[in-house]
Coordinates of N, CA and C in Angstrom, one line a residue:
X4 N 0.8 -1.2 0.0 CA 0.0 0.0 0.0 C 0.9 1.2 0.0
X5 N 0.6 2.2 -0.9 CA 1.3 3.4 -0.9 C 0.8 4.3 0.2
X6 N 1.7 4.8 1.0 CA 1.3 5.6 2.2 C 1.5 7.1 2.0
X7 N 0.4 7.8 2.3 CA 0.5 9.2 2.3 C 0.5 9.9 1.0
X8 N -0.1 11.1 0.9 CA -0.2 11.9 -0.3 C 1.2 12.5 -0.7
X9 N 1.4 12.7 -2.0 CA 2.6 13.5 -2.4 C 2.2 15.0 -2.3
X10 N 2.9 15.7 -1.4 CA 2.6 17.1 -1.1 C 3.5 18.0 -1.9
X11 N 2.9 19.1 -2.4 CA 3.7 20.1 -3.0 C 3.9 21.2 -1.9
X12 N 5.0 22.0 -2.2 CA 5.3 23.1 -1.2 C 4.1 23.9 -0.8
X13 N 3.2 24.1 -1.8 CA 2.1 25.1 -1.6 C 1.0 24.5 -0.7
X14 N 0.9 23.2 -0.4 CA -0.2 22.7 0.3 C 0.1 21.9 1.5
X15 N 1.3 22.1 2.1 CA 1.6 21.3 3.3 C 0.8 21.7 4.5
X16 N 0.2 22.9 4.5 CA -0.6 23.4 5.6 C -2.1 23.0 5.5
X17 N -2.4 22.3 4.4 CA -3.8 21.9 4.1 C -4.0 20.5 4.7
X18 N -5.1 20.2 5.3 CA -5.4 18.9 6.0 C -6.8 18.5 5.6
X19 N -6.9 17.9 4.5 CA -8.2 17.2 4.2 C -8.3 15.9 5.0
X20 N -9.5 15.4 5.3 CA -9.6 14.2 6.0 C -8.8 13.1 5.3
X21 N -8.1 12.3 6.1 CA -7.2 11.2 5.5 C -8.1 10.2 4.7
X22 N -7.7 9.8 3.5 CA -8.4 8.9 2.7 C -8.1 7.5 3.1
X23 N -8.9 7.0 4.1 CA -8.7 5.7 4.6 C -9.8 4.7 4.2
X24 N -9.5 3.5 4.0 CA -10.5 2.4 3.8 C -11.3 2.3 5.1
X25 N -12.5 1.7 5.0 CA -13.3 1.5 6.2 C -12.5 0.7 7.3
X26 N -11.8 -0.3 6.9 CA -11.0 -1.1 7.8 C -10.0 -0.2 8.5
X27 N -9.2 0.6 7.8 CA -8.2 1.4 8.4 C -8.8 2.5 9.3
X28 N -9.9 3.1 8.8 CA -10.6 4.1 9.6 C -11.1 3.5 10.9
X29 N -11.7 2.3 10.9 CA -12.2 1.7 12.1 C -11.0 1.3 13.0
X30 N -9.9 0.8 12.4 CA -8.8 0.5 13.2 C -8.2 1.7 13.9
X31 N -8.0 2.8 13.1 CA -7.5 4.0 13.7 C -8.3 4.5 14.9
X32 N -9.6 4.5 14.8 CA -10.4 5.0 15.8 C -10.3 4.0 17.1
X33 N -10.3 2.7 16.8 CA -10.2 1.8 17.9 C -8.9 1.9 18.6
X34 N -7.8 2.0 17.8 CA -6.5 2.0 18.4 C -6.3 3.3 19.2
X35 N -6.9 4.4 18.7 CA -6.8 5.7 19.4 C -7.6 5.6 20.8
X36 N -8.7 4.9 20.8 CA -9.5 4.8 22.0 C -9.0 3.8 23.0
X37 N -8.4 2.7 22.5 CA -8.1 1.5 23.4 C -6.7 1.1 23.3
X38 N -5.9 1.6 22.4 CA -4.5 1.1 22.3 C -4.4 -0.2 21.6
X39 N -3.2 -0.6 21.3 CA -3.0 -1.9 20.5 C -3.5 -3.1 21.2
X40 N -3.1 -3.3 22.5 CA -3.5 -4.5 23.2 C -5.0 -4.5 23.5
X41 N -5.6 -3.3 23.7 CA -7.0 -3.2 24.0 C -7.9 -3.3 22.9
X42 N -7.4 -3.3 21.7 CA -8.2 -3.4 20.4 C -8.2 -4.8 19.9
X43 N -9.4 -5.3 19.6 CA -9.6 -6.6 19.0 C -9.9 -6.5 17.5
X44 N -9.5 -7.6 16.8 CA -9.9 -7.6 15.4 C -11.4 -7.6 15.2
X45 N -12.1 -8.2 16.1 CA -13.6 -8.2 16.0 C -14.1 -6.8 16.1
X46 N -13.5 -6.0 17.0 CA -14.0 -4.6 17.1 C -13.7 -3.8 15.9
X47 N -12.5 -4.0 15.3 CA -12.2 -3.3 14.1 C -13.2 -3.7 13.0
X48 N -13.4 -5.0 12.8 CA -14.4 -5.4 11.8 C -15.8 -4.8 12.0
X49 N -16.2 -4.8 13.3 CA -17.5 -4.2 13.6 C -17.6 -2.7 13.1
X50 N -16.5 -2.0 13.5 CA -16.5 -0.5 13.1 C -16.4 -0.4 11.6
X51 N -15.8 -1.3 10.9 CA -15.6 -1.2 9.5 C -16.8 -1.7 8.7
X52 N -17.7 -2.4 9.4 CA -18.9 -2.9 8.8 C -18.6 -4.2 7.9
X53 N -17.6 -4.9 8.3 CA -17.2 -6.1 7.6 C -17.1 -7.3 8.5
X54 N -17.1 -8.5 8.0 CA -16.9 -9.7 8.8 C -15.5 -9.9 9.1
X55 N -15.2 -10.6 10.2 CA -13.8 -10.9 10.5 C -13.1 -11.6 9.4
X56 N -13.7 -12.6 8.7 CA -13.0 -13.2 7.6 C -12.7 -12.3 6.5
X57 N -13.6 -11.3 6.2 CA -13.4 -10.3 5.2 C -12.2 -9.4 5.6
X58 N -12.1 -9.1 6.8 CA -11.0 -8.3 7.3 C -9.7 -9.0 7.0
X59 N -9.7 -10.3 7.4 CA -8.4 -11.1 7.2 C -8.1 -11.3 5.7
X60 N -9.0 -11.1 4.9 CA -8.8 -11.2 3.4 C -7.8 -10.0 3.0
X61 N -8.0 -8.9 3.7 CA -7.2 -7.7 3.3 C -5.9 -7.6 4.2
X62 N -6.0 -8.0 5.4 CA -4.9 -7.9 6.3 C -4.7 -9.2 7.1
X63 N -3.5 -9.7 7.1 CA -3.2 -11.0 7.7 C -3.4 -11.0 9.2
X64 N -3.2 -9.8 9.8 CA -3.3 -9.8 11.3 C -3.5 -8.4 11.7
X65 N -3.8 -8.2 13.0 CA -3.9 -6.9 13.6 C -2.6 -6.1 13.5
X66 N -1.5 -6.8 13.5 CA -0.1 -6.3 13.4 C 0.0 -5.6 12.0
X67 N -0.5 -6.3 11.0 CA -0.5 -5.7 9.6 C -1.3 -4.4 9.5
X68 N -2.4 -4.3 10.2 CA -3.2 -3.1 10.2 C -2.4 -2.0 10.8
X69 N -1.8 -2.3 12.0 CA -1.0 -1.3 12.7 C 0.1 -0.8 11.8
X70 N 0.8 -1.7 11.1 CA 1.9 -1.3 10.2 C 1.4 -0.4 9.1
X71 N 0.2 -0.7 8.5 CA -0.3 0.1 7.5 C -0.6 1.5 8.0
X72 N -1.2 1.7 9.2 CA -1.5 3.0 9.7 C -0.3 3.8 10.1
X73 N 0.7 3.1 10.7 CA 2.0 3.8 11.0 C 2.7 4.3 9.7
X74 N 2.7 3.5 8.7 CA 3.3 3.9 7.4 C 2.6 5.1 6.9
X75 N 1.3 5.1 6.9 CA 0.5 6.3 6.4 C 0.9 7.5 7.2
X76 N 1.0 7.4 8.5 CA 1.3 8.5 9.4 C 2.7 9.1 9.1
X77 N 3.7 8.2 9.1 CA 5.1 8.7 9.0 C 5.3 9.3 7.6
X78 N 4.7 8.7 6.6 CA 4.8 9.2 5.2 C 4.1 10.6 5.1
X79 N 3.0 10.8 5.8 CA 2.3 12.1 5.8 C 3.2 13.1 6.5
X80 N 3.7 12.7 7.6 CA 4.6 13.7 8.4 C 5.8 14.0 7.6
X81 N 6.5 13.0 7.0 CA 7.7 13.3 6.2 C 7.4 14.2 5.0
X82 N 6.3 13.9 4.3 CA 5.9 14.7 3.2 C 5.7 16.1 3.5
X83 N 5.0 16.4 4.7 CA 4.8 17.8 5.0 C 6.1 18.5 5.5
X84 N 6.9 17.8 6.2 CA 8.2 18.4 6.6 C 9.0 18.7 5.3
X85 N 9.1 17.8 4.4 CA 9.9 18.1 3.2 C 9.3 19.2 2.4
X86 N 8.0 19.2 2.3 CA 7.3 20.3 1.5 C 7.5 21.7 2.2
X87 N 7.5 21.7 3.5 CA 7.7 23.0 4.2 C 9.1 23.5 4.0
X88 N 10.1 22.6 4.1 CA 11.5 22.9 3.8 C 11.7 23.4 2.4
X89 N 11.0 22.7 1.5 CA 11.1 23.1 0.1 C 10.5 24.5 -0.2
X90 N 9.5 24.8 0.6 CA 8.9 26.1 0.4 C 9.9 27.3 0.8
X91 N 10.6 27.1 1.8 CA 11.5 28.1 2.2 C 12.8 28.0 1.4
X92 N 13.1 26.9 0.9 CA 14.3 26.7 0.1 C 15.5 26.3 0.9
X93 N 16.4 25.4 0.3 CA 17.5 24.9 1.0 C 18.6 25.9 1.3
X94 N 18.5 27.1 0.6 CA 19.5 28.2 0.8 C 18.9 29.2 1.8
X95 N 17.7 29.0 2.3 CA 17.1 29.9 3.3 C 17.9 30.0 4.6
X96 N 17.8 31.1 5.3 CA 18.5 31.1 6.6 C 18.0 29.9 7.5
X97 N 19.0 29.4 8.3 CA 18.7 28.2 9.1 C 17.5 28.5 10.0
X98 N 17.3 29.7 10.5 CA 16.2 30.0 11.4 C 14.8 29.7 10.6
X99 N 14.8 30.1 9.4 CA 13.5 30.0 8.6 C 13.3 28.5 8.3
X100 N 14.3 27.7 8.1 CA 14.1 26.3 7.9 C 13.7 25.6 9.2
X101 N 14.2 26.0 10.3 CA 13.8 25.5 11.6 C 12.4 25.8 11.9
X102 N 11.9 27.0 11.7 CA 10.6 27.4 11.9 C 9.6 26.6 11.0
X103 N 10.0 26.4 9.8 CA 9.2 25.7 8.8 C 9.0 24.2 9.3
X104 N 10.1 23.6 9.8 CA 10.0 22.2 10.2 C 9.1 22.1 11.5
X105 N 9.3 23.0 12.4 CA 8.5 22.9 13.7 C 7.0 23.2 13.4
X106 N 6.8 24.2 12.5 CA 5.4 24.5 12.1 C 4.7 23.3 11.5
X107 N 5.4 22.6 10.5 CA 4.8 21.5 9.8 C 4.5 20.4 10.8
X108 N 5.4 20.1 11.7 CA 5.2 19.0 12.6 C 4.1 19.3 13.7
X109 N 4.0 20.6 14.1 CA 3.0 20.9 15.1 C 1.6 20.8 14.4
X110 N 1.5 21.3 13.2 CA 0.2 21.2 12.5 C -0.2 19.8 12.3
X111 N 0.8 18.9 11.9 CA 0.6 17.5 11.7 C 0.0 16.9 13.0
X112 N 0.7 17.1 14.1 CA 0.3 16.5 15.3 C -1.1 16.9 15.8
X113 N -1.5 18.1 15.5 CA -2.8 18.6 15.9 C -3.9 18.1 14.9
X114 N -3.6 18.3 13.6 CA -4.6 17.9 12.6 C -4.8 16.4 12.4
X115 N -3.7 15.6 12.7 CA -3.7 14.2 12.5 C -3.5 13.5 13.8
X116 N -4.1 14.0 14.9 CA -3.8 13.5 16.2 C -4.1 12.0 16.3
X117 N -5.2 11.5 15.7 CA -5.6 10.1 15.9 C -4.6 9.2 15.2
X118 N -4.0 9.7 14.1 CA -2.9 9.0 13.4 C -1.6 9.1 14.1
X119 N -1.3 10.3 14.5 CA 0.1 10.6 15.1 C 0.2 9.9 16.4
X120 N -0.8 9.8 17.2 CA -0.7 9.1 18.5 C -0.3 7.7 18.4
X121 N -0.5 7.1 17.2 CA -0.1 5.7 17.0 C 1.4 5.4 17.1
X122 N 2.2 6.5 16.9 CA 3.6 6.4 17.0 C 4.0 5.7 18.3
X123 N 3.3 5.9 19.4 CA 3.6 5.3 20.7 C 3.4 3.8 20.7
X124 N 2.6 3.3 19.7 CA 2.4 1.8 19.6 C 3.5 1.1 18.9
X125 N 4.5 1.8 18.5 CA 5.6 1.1 17.7 C 6.3 0.0 18.6
X126 N 6.2 0.2 19.9 CA 6.8 -0.8 20.8 C 6.2 -2.2 20.6
X127 N 5.0 -2.3 20.0 CA 4.4 -3.6 19.8 C 4.7 -4.2 18.4
X128 N 5.5 -3.5 17.6 CA 5.8 -4.0 16.3 C 6.7 -5.2 16.4
X129 N 6.6 -6.1 15.6 CA 7.5 -7.2 15.5 C 8.8 -6.7 14.9
X130 N 10.0 -7.4 15.2 CA 11.3 -6.8 14.9 C 11.4 -6.3 13.4
X131 N 11.0 -7.1 12.4 CA 11.2 -6.7 11.0 C 10.3 -5.4 10.7
X132 N 9.1 -5.4 11.3 CA 8.2 -4.2 11.1 C 8.8 -3.0 11.8
X133 N 9.3 -3.2 13.0 CA 9.9 -2.1 13.7 C 11.1 -1.5 13.0
X134 N 11.9 -2.3 12.4 CA 13.1 -1.8 11.6 C 12.6 -0.9 10.5
X135 N 11.6 -1.4 9.8 CA 11.1 -0.6 8.6 C 10.5 0.7 9.0
X136 N 9.8 0.7 10.1 CA 9.2 2.0 10.5 C 10.2 2.9 11.1
X137 N 11.2 2.3 11.9 CA 12.2 3.1 12.5 C 13.1 3.8 11.5
X138 N 13.3 3.2 10.3 CA 14.1 3.8 9.3 C 13.4 5.1 8.7
X139 N 12.1 5.0 8.6 CA 11.4 6.2 8.1 C 11.3 7.3 9.2
X140 N 11.2 6.8 10.4 CA 11.2 7.8 11.5 C 12.5 8.5 11.6
X141 N 13.6 7.7 11.3 CA 14.9 8.3 11.4 C 15.1 9.4 10.3
X142 N 14.5 9.2 9.2 CA 14.6 10.2 8.1 C 14.0 11.5 8.6
X143 N 12.9 11.5 9.3 CA 12.3 12.7 9.9 C 13.2 13.3 10.9
X144 N 13.7 12.5 11.8 CA 14.6 13.0 12.8 C 15.8 13.7 12.2
X145 N 16.3 13.1 11.2 CA 17.6 13.6 10.5 C 17.3 15.0 9.9
X146 N 16.1 15.2 9.4 CA 15.8 16.5 8.8 C 16.0 17.6 9.9
X147 N 15.5 17.3 11.1 CA 15.6 18.3 12.2 C 17.1 18.4 12.7
X148 N 17.7 17.3 12.9 CA 19.1 17.3 13.4 C 20.0 18.1 12.4
X149 N 19.8 17.9 11.2 CA 20.7 18.6 10.2 C 20.5 20.1 10.3
X150 N 19.3 20.5 10.6 CA 19.0 22.0 10.7 C 19.7 22.5 12.0
X151 N 19.6 21.7 13.1 CA 20.2 22.1 14.4 C 21.7 22.2 14.3
X152 N 22.3 21.2 13.6 CA 23.8 21.2 13.4 C 24.2 22.4 12.6
X153 N 23.5 22.8 11.6 CA 23.8 24.0 10.8 C 23.6 25.2 11.6
X154 N 22.6 25.3 12.4 CA 22.4 26.4 13.3 C 23.5 26.6 14.3
X155 N 23.9 25.5 14.9 CA 25.0 25.6 15.8 C 26.3 26.1 15.2
X156 N 26.6 25.5 14.0 CA 27.8 25.8 13.3 C 27.9 27.2 12.9
X157 N 26.7 27.8 12.5 CA 26.7 29.2 12.0 C 26.7 30.2 13.1
X158 N 26.4 29.7 14.4 CA 26.3 30.6 15.5 C 24.9 31.2 15.7
X159 N 23.9 30.8 14.8 CA 22.6 31.2 14.9 C 21.9 30.6 16.1
X160 N 22.2 29.4 16.4 CA 21.7 28.6 17.6 C 22.8 28.4 18.6
X161 N 22.3 28.2 19.8 CA 23.3 28.0 20.9 C 22.8 26.7 21.7
X162 N 23.5 25.6 21.4 CA 23.1 24.3 22.0 C 24.4 23.6 22.5
X163 N 24.3 22.9 23.6 CA 25.4 22.1 24.0 C 25.5 20.8 23.1
X164 N 24.3 20.3 22.8 CA 24.2 19.0 22.0 C 23.1 19.1 21.1
X165 N 23.3 19.3 19.8 CA 22.2 19.2 18.8 C 21.4 17.9 18.9
X166 N 22.1 16.8 19.1 CA 21.4 15.5 19.1 C 20.4 15.4 20.2
X167 N 20.9 15.8 21.4 CA 20.0 15.8 22.6 C 18.8 16.8 22.4
X168 N 19.1 18.0 21.9 CA 18.1 19.0 21.6 C 17.1 18.5 20.6
X169 N 17.5 17.8 19.6 CA 16.6 17.2 18.6 C 15.7 16.3 19.3
X170 N 16.2 15.4 20.1 CA 15.3 14.4 20.8 C 14.3 15.1 21.7
X171 N 14.8 16.1 22.4 CA 13.9 16.9 23.3 C 12.7 17.6 22.5
X172 N 13.1 18.2 21.4 CA 12.1 18.9 20.6 C 11.1 17.9 20.0
X173 N 11.6 16.8 19.5 CA 10.6 15.8 18.9 C 9.7 15.3 19.9
X174 N 10.2 15.0 21.1 CA 9.4 14.6 22.2 C 8.3 15.6 22.6
X175 N 8.7 16.9 22.6 CA 7.8 18.0 22.9 C 6.7 18.0 21.8
X176 N 7.1 17.9 20.5 CA 6.1 17.9 19.5 C 5.1 16.7 19.5
X177 N 5.7 15.5 19.8 CA 4.8 14.3 19.8 C 3.9 14.4 21.0
X178 N 4.3 15.1 22.1 CA 3.4 15.2 23.3 C 2.1 15.9 23.0
X179 N 2.0 16.7 21.9 CA 0.8 17.3 21.5 C -0.4 16.4 21.4
X180 N -0.1 15.1 21.0 CA -1.1 14.1 20.8 C -1.7 13.7 22.1
X181 N -1.1 14.0 23.2 CA -1.6 13.5 24.5 C -2.6 14.5 25.1
X182 N -2.6 15.7 24.6 CA -3.6 16.7 25.2 C -4.4 17.4 24.2
X183 N -4.0 17.5 22.9 CA -4.8 18.3 22.0 C -6.2 17.7 21.7
X184 N -7.2 18.5 21.6 CA -8.5 18.1 21.3 C -9.1 19.2 20.3
X185 N -9.7 18.7 19.2 CA -10.3 19.7 18.3 C -11.3 20.7 18.9
X186 N -11.9 20.3 20.0 CA -12.9 21.2 20.6 C -12.2 22.1 21.7
X187 N -10.9 22.0 21.8 CA -10.2 22.8 22.8 C -10.1 24.3 22.5
X188 N -9.5 25.0 23.4 CA -9.5 26.5 23.2 C -8.6 27.0 22.2
X189 N -7.6 26.2 21.8 CA -6.6 26.6 20.8 C -6.7 25.9 19.5
X190 N -6.6 26.7 18.4 CA -6.6 26.1 17.1 C -5.2 25.5 16.8
X191 N -5.1 24.6 15.8 CA -3.8 24.2 15.4 C -2.8 25.3 15.0
X192 N -3.3 26.3 14.4 CA -2.4 27.4 14.0 C -1.9 28.2 15.2
X193 N -2.8 28.4 16.2 CA -2.4 29.0 17.5 C -1.4 28.2 18.2
X194 N -1.6 26.9 18.3 CA -0.6 26.0 18.9 C 0.7 26.0 18.2
X195 N 0.7 26.0 16.9 CA 1.9 26.1 16.1 C 2.7 27.3 16.5
X196 N 2.0 28.5 16.5 CA 2.8 29.7 16.9 C 3.4 29.6 18.2
X197 N 2.7 29.1 19.2 CA 3.3 28.9 20.6 C 4.5 28.0 20.6
X198 N 4.3 26.9 19.9 CA 5.4 25.9 19.9 C 6.6 26.3 19.1
X199 N 6.4 27.1 18.1 CA 7.5 27.7 17.4 C 8.3 28.6 18.3
X200 N 7.6 29.4 19.1 CA 8.3 30.3 20.1 C 9.1 29.5 21.1
X201 N 8.5 28.4 21.6 CA 9.2 27.5 22.6 C 10.4 26.9 22.0
X202 N 10.2 26.4 20.7 CA 11.3 25.8 20.1 C 12.5 26.7 19.8
X203 N 12.2 27.9 19.4 CA 13.2 28.9 19.2 C 14.0 29.2 20.5
X204 N 13.3 29.3 21.6 CA 13.9 29.6 22.9 C 14.8 28.4 23.2
X205 N 14.3 27.2 22.9 CA 15.1 26.0 23.3 C 16.5 25.9 22.6
X206 N 16.5 26.4 21.3 CA 17.8 26.4 20.6 C 18.6 27.7 20.7
X207 N 18.1 28.5 21.6 CA 18.9 29.8 21.9 C 18.7 30.8 20.8
X208 N 17.5 30.8 20.2 CA 17.2 31.8 19.1 C 15.9 32.5 19.3
X209 N 15.6 32.9 20.5 CA 14.3 33.5 20.9 C 14.1 34.8 20.1
X210 N 12.9 35.1 19.8 CA 12.6 36.3 19.1 C 11.4 36.1 18.1
X211 N 11.0 37.0 17.3 CA 9.9 36.9 16.4 C 10.3 35.7 15.4
X212 N 9.3 34.9 15.2 CA 9.5 33.7 14.3 C 9.5 34.1 12.9
X213 N 10.5 34.8 12.4 CA 10.6 35.1 11.0 C 12.0 34.7 10.5
X214 N 12.1 34.5 9.2 CA 13.4 34.1 8.7 C 14.4 35.2 8.8

């Protein structure tokens, strides 16, 4: 299954509902509500409006469904990060690239909260599936780390360890899925602005979030 839309620089801020099959939609909702161990194949089938044998025709196991959803999520996140960075350009000031990355990830975590929260379920992946997902996750992490290393080298950022800072920032961004709710007081755009400010302070570059 091909995961995630191909995004152009112009539309990485746009979030149409994800185009999921009934099985994947039912699985995503069930996993969001009950976690991997608390979700049964029978519950997924019920939500999808199919029989259990029909579900197994498309996916060999609950593990296969989780892998499909995780792939969709990481490809969506990667696509948005790459598109955001492409919009500002590889020759843009490091601060502008950093802001673009943080904004893209903050918006993704808020708009795709039910999909993004599944990242925490990677601990249940079988070894081969975990390696495949981890490799894509590493691509996303490397995008941020490269920006932080450039920022430190140029003197625009002030960090003792770009690697540690990268892990801290990614943890902060992923934590949005633990508290964000569409009916809450803040919109994704408002959250993005606040998290960009926090991120800039974290790397020693506080100030207006402009390139």
